[in-house]
mmCIF file with all atom_site columns, C-alpha atoms in Angstrom:
data_model
loop_
_atom_site.group_PDB
_atom_site.id
_atom_site.type_symbol
_atom_site.label_atom_id
_atom_site.label_alt_id
_atom_site.label_comp_id
_atom_site.label_asym_id
_atom_site.label_entity_id
_atom_site.label_seq_id
_atom_site.pdbx_PDB_ins_code
_atom_site.Cartn_x
_atom_site.Cartn_y
_atom_site.Cartn_z
_atom_site.occupancy
_atom_site.B_iso_or_equiv
_atom_site.pdbx_formal_charge
_atom_site.auth_seq_id
_atom_site.auth_comp_id
_atom_site.auth_asym_id
_atom_site.auth_atom_id
_atom_site.pdbx_PDB_model_num
ATOM 1  C CA . ASP P 1 1  ? -0.011  -0.165  0.114   1.00 0.00 ? 97  ASP P CA 1
ATOM 2  C CA . ASP P 1 2  ? 2.957   2.352   0.690   1.00 0.00 ? 98  ASP P CA 1
ATOM 3  C CA . ILE P 1 3  ? 4.374   1.870   -2.746  1.00 0.00 ? 99  ILE P CA 1
ATOM 4  C CA . ARG P 1 4  ? 0.866   2.460   -4.378  1.00 0.00 ? 100 ARG P CA 1
ATOM 5  C CA . ARG P 1 5  ? 0.565   5.683   -2.310  1.00 0.00 ? 101 ARG P CA 1
ATOM 6  C CA . ALA P 1 6  ? 4.101   6.919   -3.165  1.00 0.00 ? 102 ALA P CA 1
ATOM 7  C CA . ARG P 1 7  ? 3.217   6.376   -6.811  1.00 0.00 ? 103 ARG P CA 1
ATOM 8  C CA . ILE P 1 8  ? 0.050   8.372   -6.425  1.00 0.00 ? 104 ILE P CA 1
ATOM 9  C CA . ALA P 1 9  ? 1.619   11.086  -4.498  1.00 0.00 ? 105 ALA P CA 1
ATOM 10 C CA . GLY P 1 10 ? 4.427   11.470  -7.188  1.00 0.00 ? 106 GLY P CA 1
ATOM 11 C CA . ARG P 1 11 ? 2.190   11.736  -10.075 1.00 0.00 ? 107 ARG P CA 1
ATOM 12 C CA . ARG P 1 12 ? 2.390   14.842  -12.226 1.00 0.00 ? 108 ARG P CA 1
ATOM 13 C CA . GLY P 1 13 ? 0.771   15.341  -15.448 1.00 0.00 ? 109 GLY P CA 1
ATOM 14 C CA . ASP P 1 14 ? -0.564  11.676  -15.473 1.00 0.00 ? 110 ASP P CA 1
ATOM 15 C CA . ALA P 1 15 ? -3.543  10.477  -17.268 1.00 0.00 ? 111 ALA P CA 1
ATOM 16 C CA . SER P 1 16 ? -4.935  8.885   -14.138 1.00 0.00 ? 112 SER P CA 1
ATOM 17 C CA . ASP P 1 17 ? -7.132  11.269  -11.907 1.00 0.00 ? 113 ASP P CA 1
ATOM 18 C CA . ALA P 1 18 ? -6.659  9.082   -8.835  1.00 0.00 ? 114 ALA P CA 1
ATOM 19 C CA . ASP P 1 19 ? -5.444  10.916  -5.997  1.00 0.00 ? 115 ASP P CA 1
ATOM 20 C CA . GLU P 1 20 ? -5.050  10.044  -2.143  1.00 0.00 ? 116 GLU P CA 1
ATOM 21 C CA . THR P 1 21 ? -8.821  10.212  -1.690  1.00 0.00 ? 117 THR P CA 1
ATOM 22 C CA . VAL P 1 22 ? -9.244  7.640   -4.233  1.00 0.00 ? 118 VAL P CA 1
ATOM 23 C CA . ALA P 1 23 ? -6.501  5.567   -2.683  1.00 0.00 ? 119 ALA P CA 1
ATOM 24 C CA . ASP P 1 24 ? -8.158  5.714   0.686   1.00 0.00 ? 120 ASP P CA 1
ATOM 25 C CA . TRP P 1 25 ? -11.478 4.454   -0.828  1.00 0.00 ? 121 TRP P CA 1
ATOM 26 C CA . GLN P 1 26 ? -9.768  1.735   -2.696  1.00 0.00 ? 122 GLN P CA 1
ATOM 27 C CA . SER P 1 27 ? -8.039  0.455   0.536   1.00 0.00 ? 123 SER P CA 1
ATOM 28 C CA . GLY P 1 28 ? -11.373 0.052   2.049   1.00 0.00 ? 124 GLY P CA 1
ATOM 29 C CA . LEU P 1 29 ? -12.700 -2.304  -0.527  1.00 0.00 ? 125 LEU P CA 1
ATOM 30 C CA . ASP P 1 30 ? -13.110 -6.009  0.224   1.00 0.00 ? 126 ASP P CA 1
ATOM 31 C CA . LEU P 1 31 ? -11.648 -7.643  -2.831  1.00 0.00 ? 127 LEU P CA 1
ATOM 32 C CA . GLY P 1 32 ? -11.952 -11.122 -1.215  1.00 0.00 ? 128 GLY P CA 1
ATOM 33 C CA . ALA P 1 33 ? -9.033  -13.632 -1.525  1.00 0.00 ? 129 ALA P CA 1
ATOM 34 C CA . ILE P 1 34 ? -6.474  -12.729 -4.269  1.00 0.00 ? 130 ILE P CA 1
ATOM 35 C CA . GLU P 1 35 ? -5.390  -15.972 -5.708  1.00 0.00 ? 131 GLU P CA 1
ATOM 36 C CA . TRP P 1 36 ? -3.634  -15.310 -8.874  1.00 0.00 ? 132 TRP P CA 1
ATOM 37 C CA . ARG P 1 37 ? 0.139   -15.548 -9.174  1.00 0.00 ? 133 ARG P CA 1
ATOM 38 C CA . ARG P 1 38 ? 1.877   -12.336 -8.229  1.00 0.00 ? 134 ARG P CA 1
ATOM 39 C CA . VAL P 1 39 ? 5.097   -11.032 -10.227 1.00 0.00 ? 135 VAL P CA 1
ATOM 40 C CA . ASP P 1 40 ? 7.471   -8.590  -8.701  1.00 0.00 ? 136 ASP P CA 1
ATOM 41 C CA . ALA P 1 41 ? 7.347   -5.763  -11.224 1.00 0.00 ? 137 ALA P CA 1
ATOM 42 C CA . GLY P 1 42 ? 10.510  -4.046  -9.593  1.00 0.00 ? 138 GLY P CA 1
ATOM 43 C CA . GLY P 1 43 ? 13.153  -5.282  -11.912 1.00 0.00 ? 139 GLY P CA 1
ATOM 44 C CA . SER P 1 44 ? 14.085  -4.353  -15.435 1.00 0.00 ? 140 SER P CA 1
ATOM 45 C CA . PRO P 1 45 ? 11.693  -4.870  -18.231 1.00 0.00 ? 141 PRO P CA 1
ATOM 46 C CA . GLU P 1 46 ? 13.728  -8.184  -19.309 1.00 0.00 ? 142 GLU P CA 1
ATOM 47 C CA . VAL P 1 47 ? 13.489  -9.520  -15.729 1.00 0.00 ? 143 VAL P CA 1
ATOM 48 C CA . VAL P 1 48 ? 9.764   -8.681  -15.138 1.00 0.00 ? 144 VAL P CA 1
ATOM 49 C CA . PHE P 1 49 ? 8.869   -10.118 -18.584 1.00 0.00 ? 145 PHE P CA 1
ATOM 50 C CA . ALA P 1 50 ? 10.674  -13.470 -17.721 1.00 0.00 ? 146 ALA P CA 1
ATOM 51 C CA . ALA P 1 51 ? 8.772   -13.707 -14.257 1.00 0.00 ? 147 ALA P CA 1
ATOM 52 C CA . ALA P 1 52 ? 5.585   -12.936 -15.947 1.00 0.00 ? 148 ALA P CA 1
ATOM 53 C CA . ARG P 1 53 ? 6.310   -15.718 -18.724 1.00 0.00 ? 149 ARG P CA 1
ATOM 54 C CA . ALA P 1 54 ? 7.305   -18.117 -15.918 1.00 0.00 ? 150 ALA P CA 1
ATOM 55 C CA . ALA P 1 55 ? 3.975   -17.380 -14.012 1.00 0.00 ? 151 ALA P CA 1
ATOM 56 C CA . ILE P 1 56 ? 1.903   -17.968 -17.194 1.00 0.00 ? 152 ILE P CA 1
ATOM 57 C CA . GLU P 1 57 ? 3.800   -21.372 -17.745 1.00 0.00 ? 153 GLU P CA 1
ATOM 58 C CA . ALA P 1 58 ? 3.617   -22.323 -14.189 1.00 0.00 ? 154 ALA P CA 1
ATOM 59 C CA . GLY P 1 59 ? -0.300  -21.719 -14.423 1.00 0.00 ? 155 GLY P CA 1
ATOM 60 C CA . GLN P 1 60 ? -0.482  -23.888 -17.286 1.00 0.00 ? 156 GLN P CA 1
ATOM 61 C CA . SER P 1 61 ? 1.481   -26.812 -15.690 1.00 0.00 ? 157 SER P CA 1
ATOM 62 C CA . GLY P 1 62 ? 0.588   -26.058 -12.175 1.00 0.00 ? 158 GLY P CA 1
ATOM 63 C CA . THR P 1 63 ? 4.226   -26.033 -11.145 1.00 0.00 ? 159 THR P CA 1
ATOM 64 C CA . PRO P 1 64 ? 5.809   -22.750 -9.490  1.00 0.00 ? 160 PRO P CA 1
ATOM 65 C CA . ARG P 1 65 ? 8.762   -21.372 -11.414 1.00 0.00 ? 161 ARG P CA 1
ATOM 66 C CA . THR P 1 66 ? 11.774  -19.376 -10.567 1.00 0.00 ? 162 THR P CA 1
ATOM 67 C CA . GLY P 1 67 ? 11.069  -15.587 -10.258 1.00 0.00 ? 163 GLY P CA 1
ATOM 68 C CA . VAL P 1 68 ? 7.373   -16.004 -9.325  1.00 0.00 ? 164 VAL P CA 1
ATOM 69 C CA . VAL P 1 69 ? 6.436   -14.704 -5.930  1.00 0.00 ? 165 VAL P CA 1
#
């Protein structure tokens, strides 16, 4: 949540109109269980792509792979 809030606070001239008020509202939503595979998007585009591909492949085979959180 802190990362999301920092990104929102740092926006300038962004297409999104979401501000801290929207972030507060979103934080209060009950989304239920999040069961999809999560991919760390903090690396280089190549690393993130490889992790996303691994997550997709793991979902098809049911076996977790390296780079998938």
